[in-house]
Structures are given as structure tokens and as C-alpha cells.
Short mmCIF file of C-alpha atoms in Angstrom, two decimals:
data_model
loop_
_atom_site.label_atom_id
_atom_site.label_comp_id
_atom_site.label_asym_id
_atom_site.label_seq_id
_atom_site.Cartn_x
_atom_site.Cartn_y
_atom_site.Cartn_z
CA MET V 1010 -0.19 -0.10 0.01
CA LYS V 1011 1.15 3.45 -1.04
CA PRO V 1012 2.16 5.93 1.67
CA ILE V 1013 -0.68 8.65 2.02
CA LEU V 1014 1.79 11.49 1.76
CA GLU V 1015 5.15 11.59 0.21
CA CYS V 1016 7.38 14.91 -0.16
CA LYS V 1017 10.25 14.70 -2.48
CA GLY V 1018 13.14 17.40 -2.60
CA LEU V 1019 10.23 19.78 -2.09
CA THR V 1020 11.20 23.27 -2.10
CA LYS V 1021 8.90 26.38 -2.30
CA GLN V 1022 10.46 29.79 -2.96
CA TYR V 1023 8.27 32.95 -2.90
CA ASN V 1024 8.65 35.86 -5.08
CA ASN V 1025 11.11 37.89 -2.60
CA HIS V 1026 13.61 34.91 -3.26
CA VAL V 1027 12.91 33.69 0.38
CA ASN V 1028 12.54 29.64 0.71
CA ALA V 1029 9.78 28.45 2.60
CA LEU V 1030 10.80 25.19 2.35
CA THR V 1031 13.96 23.70 1.09
CA ASN V 1032 14.55 20.33 -0.18
CA LEU V 1033 11.92 18.65 2.16
CA ASN V 1034 11.59 14.75 2.02
CA LEU V 1035 8.95 13.25 4.14
CA VAL V 1036 6.83 10.05 4.17
CA LEU V 1037 3.46 9.66 6.11
CA GLU V 1038 2.24 6.26 6.45
CA ARG V 1039 -1.61 5.53 6.97
CA GLY V 1040 -3.23 5.30 10.48
CA GLN V 1041 -1.00 7.91 12.39
CA ILE V 1042 -1.41 11.31 14.16
CA ILE V 1043 1.32 13.72 13.02
CA GLY V 1044 2.24 16.85 14.53
CA LEU V 1045 3.67 19.50 11.93
CA LEU V 1046 5.44 21.42 14.91
CA GLY V 1047 7.25 24.69 14.76
CA PRO V 1048 6.90 28.50 15.21
CA ASN V 1049 5.18 30.73 13.21
CA GLY V 1050 7.08 31.28 9.73
CA SER V 1051 8.78 27.78 9.75
CA GLY V 1052 6.81 26.83 6.64
CA LYS V 1053 3.82 24.85 8.22
CA THR V 1054 1.12 26.37 6.35
CA THR V 1055 3.36 26.56 3.02
CA LEU V 1056 3.41 22.55 3.17
CA ILE V 1057 -0.22 22.22 3.84
CA LYS V 1058 -1.14 24.60 0.82
CA LEU V 1059 1.10 22.63 -1.40
CA ILE V 1060 -0.40 19.35 -0.07
CA ASN V 1061 -3.94 21.24 -1.13
CA ASP V 1062 -2.94 22.23 -4.52
CA LEU V 1063 -3.12 25.77 -3.42
CA LEU V 1064 0.38 26.46 -4.28
CA ILE V 1065 2.84 24.88 -6.75
CA PRO V 1066 6.12 23.73 -5.54
CA THR V 1067 9.24 25.49 -6.96
CA GLU V 1068 11.13 22.33 -7.26
CA GLY V 1069 10.26 18.69 -6.14
CA GLN V 1070 6.81 17.01 -5.79
CA VAL V 1071 4.10 16.19 -3.44
CA LEU V 1072 2.14 12.68 -3.52
CA ILE V 1073 -0.93 11.76 -2.00
CA ASP V 1074 -1.79 8.26 -2.30
CA GLY V 1075 0.57 8.30 -5.28
CA MET V 1076 -0.90 11.11 -7.04
CA ALA V 1077 -0.09 14.76 -7.46
CA PRO V 1078 -2.39 17.06 -5.57
CA GLY V 1079 -5.44 18.01 -7.70
CA VAL V 1080 -9.29 16.88 -8.32
CA GLU V 1081 -8.70 13.34 -7.47
CA THR V 1082 -6.63 13.79 -4.08
CA LYS V 1083 -9.29 16.49 -2.82
CA LYS V 1084 -11.73 13.55 -2.59
CA ILE V 1085 -9.71 11.77 0.18
CA VAL V 1086 -8.21 14.98 1.92
CA SER V 1087 -10.20 16.66 4.31
CA TYR V 1088 -8.57 20.37 4.98
CA LEU V 1089 -9.12 22.73 7.74
CA PRO V 1090 -7.51 26.17 6.88
CA GLU V 1091 -6.03 28.56 9.56
CA ARG V 1092 -8.83 31.01 8.53
CA THR V 1093 -12.63 30.66 8.87
CA TYR V 1094 -14.22 30.62 5.16
CA LEU V 1095 -17.65 29.60 5.52
CA ASP V 1096 -20.42 32.25 4.32
CA PRO V 1097 -21.35 34.25 7.54
CA SER V 1098 -24.98 34.60 6.31
CA MET V 1099 -25.74 30.73 6.13
CA LYS V 1100 -27.30 28.70 8.77
CA ILE V 1101 -25.17 25.87 10.00
CA LYS V 1102 -27.96 23.26 8.86
CA ASP V 1103 -27.73 24.76 5.34
CA ILE V 1104 -23.74 24.68 5.69
CA ILE V 1105 -24.02 20.87 6.62
CA SER V 1106 -26.52 20.28 3.56
CA TYR V 1107 -24.27 21.83 1.16
CA PHE V 1108 -21.23 19.67 2.56
CA SER V 1109 -23.41 16.77 2.10
CA ASP V 1110 -23.86 17.68 -1.31
CA PHE V 1111 -20.45 18.50 -2.43
CA TYR V 1112 -18.35 15.75 -0.64
CA GLU V 1113 -19.51 12.08 -1.12
CA ASN V 1114 -17.70 10.90 1.73
CA PHE V 1115 -19.44 13.47 4.25
CA VAL V 1116 -21.33 11.99 7.11
CA THR V 1117 -24.25 14.16 7.91
CA ASP V 1118 -25.47 12.08 11.04
CA ARG V 1119 -22.05 12.65 12.25
CA ALA V 1120 -21.97 16.55 11.76
CA TYR V 1121 -25.12 16.94 13.67
CA HIS V 1122 -23.99 14.77 16.54
CA MET V 1123 -20.89 17.03 16.79
CA MET V 1124 -23.05 20.24 16.96
CA THR V 1125 -25.18 18.77 19.58
CA ASP V 1126 -22.16 17.64 21.64
CA LEU V 1127 -20.60 21.22 21.14
CA GLU V 1128 -24.22 23.13 21.92
CA ILE V 1129 -24.29 24.81 18.79
CA ASP V 1130 -27.39 25.20 17.57
CA VAL V 1131 -27.80 24.31 13.64
CA ASN V 1132 -29.99 27.07 13.17
CA SER V 1133 -27.51 29.97 14.12
CA ARG V 1134 -26.06 31.97 11.33
CA MET V 1135 -22.17 31.87 11.12
CA ARG V 1136 -22.16 35.62 11.81
CA ALA V 1137 -23.79 35.30 15.16
CA LEU V 1138 -21.02 32.99 16.33
CA SER V 1139 -18.01 33.61 18.28
CA LYS V 1140 -14.68 33.15 16.81
CA GLY V 1141 -14.03 29.90 18.84
CA THR V 1142 -17.37 28.81 18.03
CA LYS V 1143 -16.69 29.15 14.22
CA GLU V 1144 -13.75 27.32 14.56
CA LYS V 1145 -15.51 24.25 16.28
CA VAL V 1146 -18.19 24.43 13.30
CA GLN V 1147 -15.57 24.03 10.81
CA LEU V 1148 -13.54 21.50 12.61
CA ALA V 1149 -16.65 19.51 13.14
CA LEU V 1150 -17.29 19.79 9.19
CA VAL V 1151 -13.98 18.78 8.39
CA MET V 1152 -13.90 15.60 10.59
CA SER V 1153 -17.42 14.61 9.38
CA ARG V 1154 -16.01 13.49 6.39
CA ASP V 1155 -14.49 9.86 5.96
CA ALA V 1156 -11.09 11.10 4.39
CA GLN V 1157 -7.98 9.28 4.23
CA LEU V 1158 -5.93 12.28 5.08
CA TYR V 1159 -7.01 15.07 7.41
CA VAL V 1160 -4.70 18.14 7.25
CA LEU V 1161 -5.58 20.62 10.21
CA ASP V 1162 -3.91 24.14 10.27
CA GLU V 1163 -3.90 25.42 13.70
CA PRO V 1164 -7.09 23.83 14.58
CA ILE V 1165 -6.59 24.96 18.55
CA GLY V 1166 -4.75 28.16 17.82
CA GLY V 1167 -7.73 30.54 18.26
CA VAL V 1168 -9.72 28.80 21.02
CA ASP V 1169 -9.55 29.06 24.88
CA PRO V 1170 -7.80 26.21 26.92
CA ALA V 1171 -11.16 24.23 27.81
CA ALA V 1172 -12.26 23.98 24.40
CA ARG V 1173 -8.83 22.74 23.24
CA ASP V 1174 -9.56 19.49 25.14
CA TYR V 1175 -12.91 18.89 23.26
CA ILE V 1176 -11.49 19.82 20.02
CA LEU V 1177 -8.51 17.11 20.53
CA GLN V 1178 -11.02 14.55 21.56
CA THR V 1179 -13.14 15.39 18.57
CA ILE V 1180 -10.30 14.83 16.45
CA LEU V 1181 -9.52 11.60 18.16
CA THR V 1182 -12.88 10.17 18.30
CA ASN V 1183 -14.23 10.96 15.00
CA TYR V 1184 -11.39 9.69 12.16
CA ASN V 1185 -11.01 6.16 10.62
CA GLU V 1186 -8.14 4.24 12.49
CA ASN V 1187 -6.58 4.06 8.79
CA ALA V 1188 -6.60 7.34 8.07
CA THR V 1189 -3.71 10.13 8.82
CA ILE V 1190 -4.15 13.16 10.64
CA LEU V 1191 -1.52 15.98 10.09
CA ILE V 1192 -1.94 18.65 12.68
CA SER V 1193 0.12 21.94 12.34
CA THR V 1194 0.50 23.81 15.62
CA HIS V 1195 2.76 26.21 17.62
CA LEU V 1196 0.93 25.21 20.61
CA ILE V 1197 3.28 22.29 21.08
CA THR V 1198 2.61 21.21 24.77
CA ASP V 1199 -0.88 21.28 24.24
CA ILE V 1200 -0.78 18.37 21.68
CA GLU V 1201 1.94 16.45 22.15
CA ASN V 1202 0.57 13.74 24.05
CA ILE V 1203 -1.79 12.53 21.31
CA LEU V 1204 0.71 12.72 18.64
CA ASP V 1205 2.41 9.45 17.47
CA ARG V 1206 4.98 11.24 15.34
#
């Protein structure tokens, strides 16, 4: 079976000739929780954007289940960006319906169950929610997919310490054991005890 993620000689240089990544070689196997740890500016988000086909490598390649990032890999990768991207005017139940229509591997019952656990009213509009609650909604949507690779960019960065434990528990209890989770964070002490690597 192919590794879920391979980076071979991966380099990303921005226009100012600063390398965000230089000759990165990395292999991630299935069924692990992996921390992508480091201070701000160390290239974590650049790698995540390369995995999700939002940036193009300067050199080298990224392979997801043996494929270059693109339409086919988006079907097996569930991505939580660092910033909220959901339409603020939409109700949560409508966003759940939208995700259900858009992703074949989205499990609607799981999304509703997580919203209930988080005590989030699915009739609320996104604009009415606090920043931390918006992040919880996004995480619940991402974790409601039966993906092979979950890529979470700073999932605990903007929430209070009490919510961090619930978010980490949500991550641990809502993914397929054969899937891999890649979690980017600079809050290393909060997350290191759940990581395999």
C-alpha cells in the first residue's frame, strides 16, 4: 500500500527569493496522528497549501496516495484552513447540507451529532457565532468526512484552553483508524500527548 503522503525534494520559494521550504523529504504512513510543529514562519502553512493544491512547488513533488495534488486527491483529503472560510450569512444546517451535497464521503449524522455535543444551534447563522465557535463548526465539518488524510492547520490556535481539550477529543474520536491526521500547531505542549510522530 502506498504511503498517504510523500514529499520528494520539495522546495517552495516565494517571489522575494525566500525559501519557505528547502529540499523537504517526508513520508507519512496511514493510521497515524502526526504533528507538524514549529514557530510561526517555519513553513507549516506553506506545506499544507502545497498538499492541498493551493500552491505549486518551486522544485520537487508532493504525492498523496501516489497522486499529484488535484481533483482526485481533494476527494480523500479533508482540509481545515487556518482562517474561517464559511459564508457568514448561512445557517449551520444549510452549511451541513451544502457539505453533504459537495462531498461524497461526508457523514451528515456525524456532523449533527458533533454540533449537539458542542451545544451549537444548527439554526444559528455563522455571523452570530464567536470566533471560537466558528472554528469548532469548521472542525466538525472537516471531521465529518470519511477522509484518508485530514490536514488541520492550527485547529486549536484561536480557542480557549477549555475548548482545546474538546477539540482534541473530537479529532481523536471522529476519524477512521486507517486515516492519517496531520496537525499543524505552534502550541506544542497542548498537543504532544496525542501524537504518534
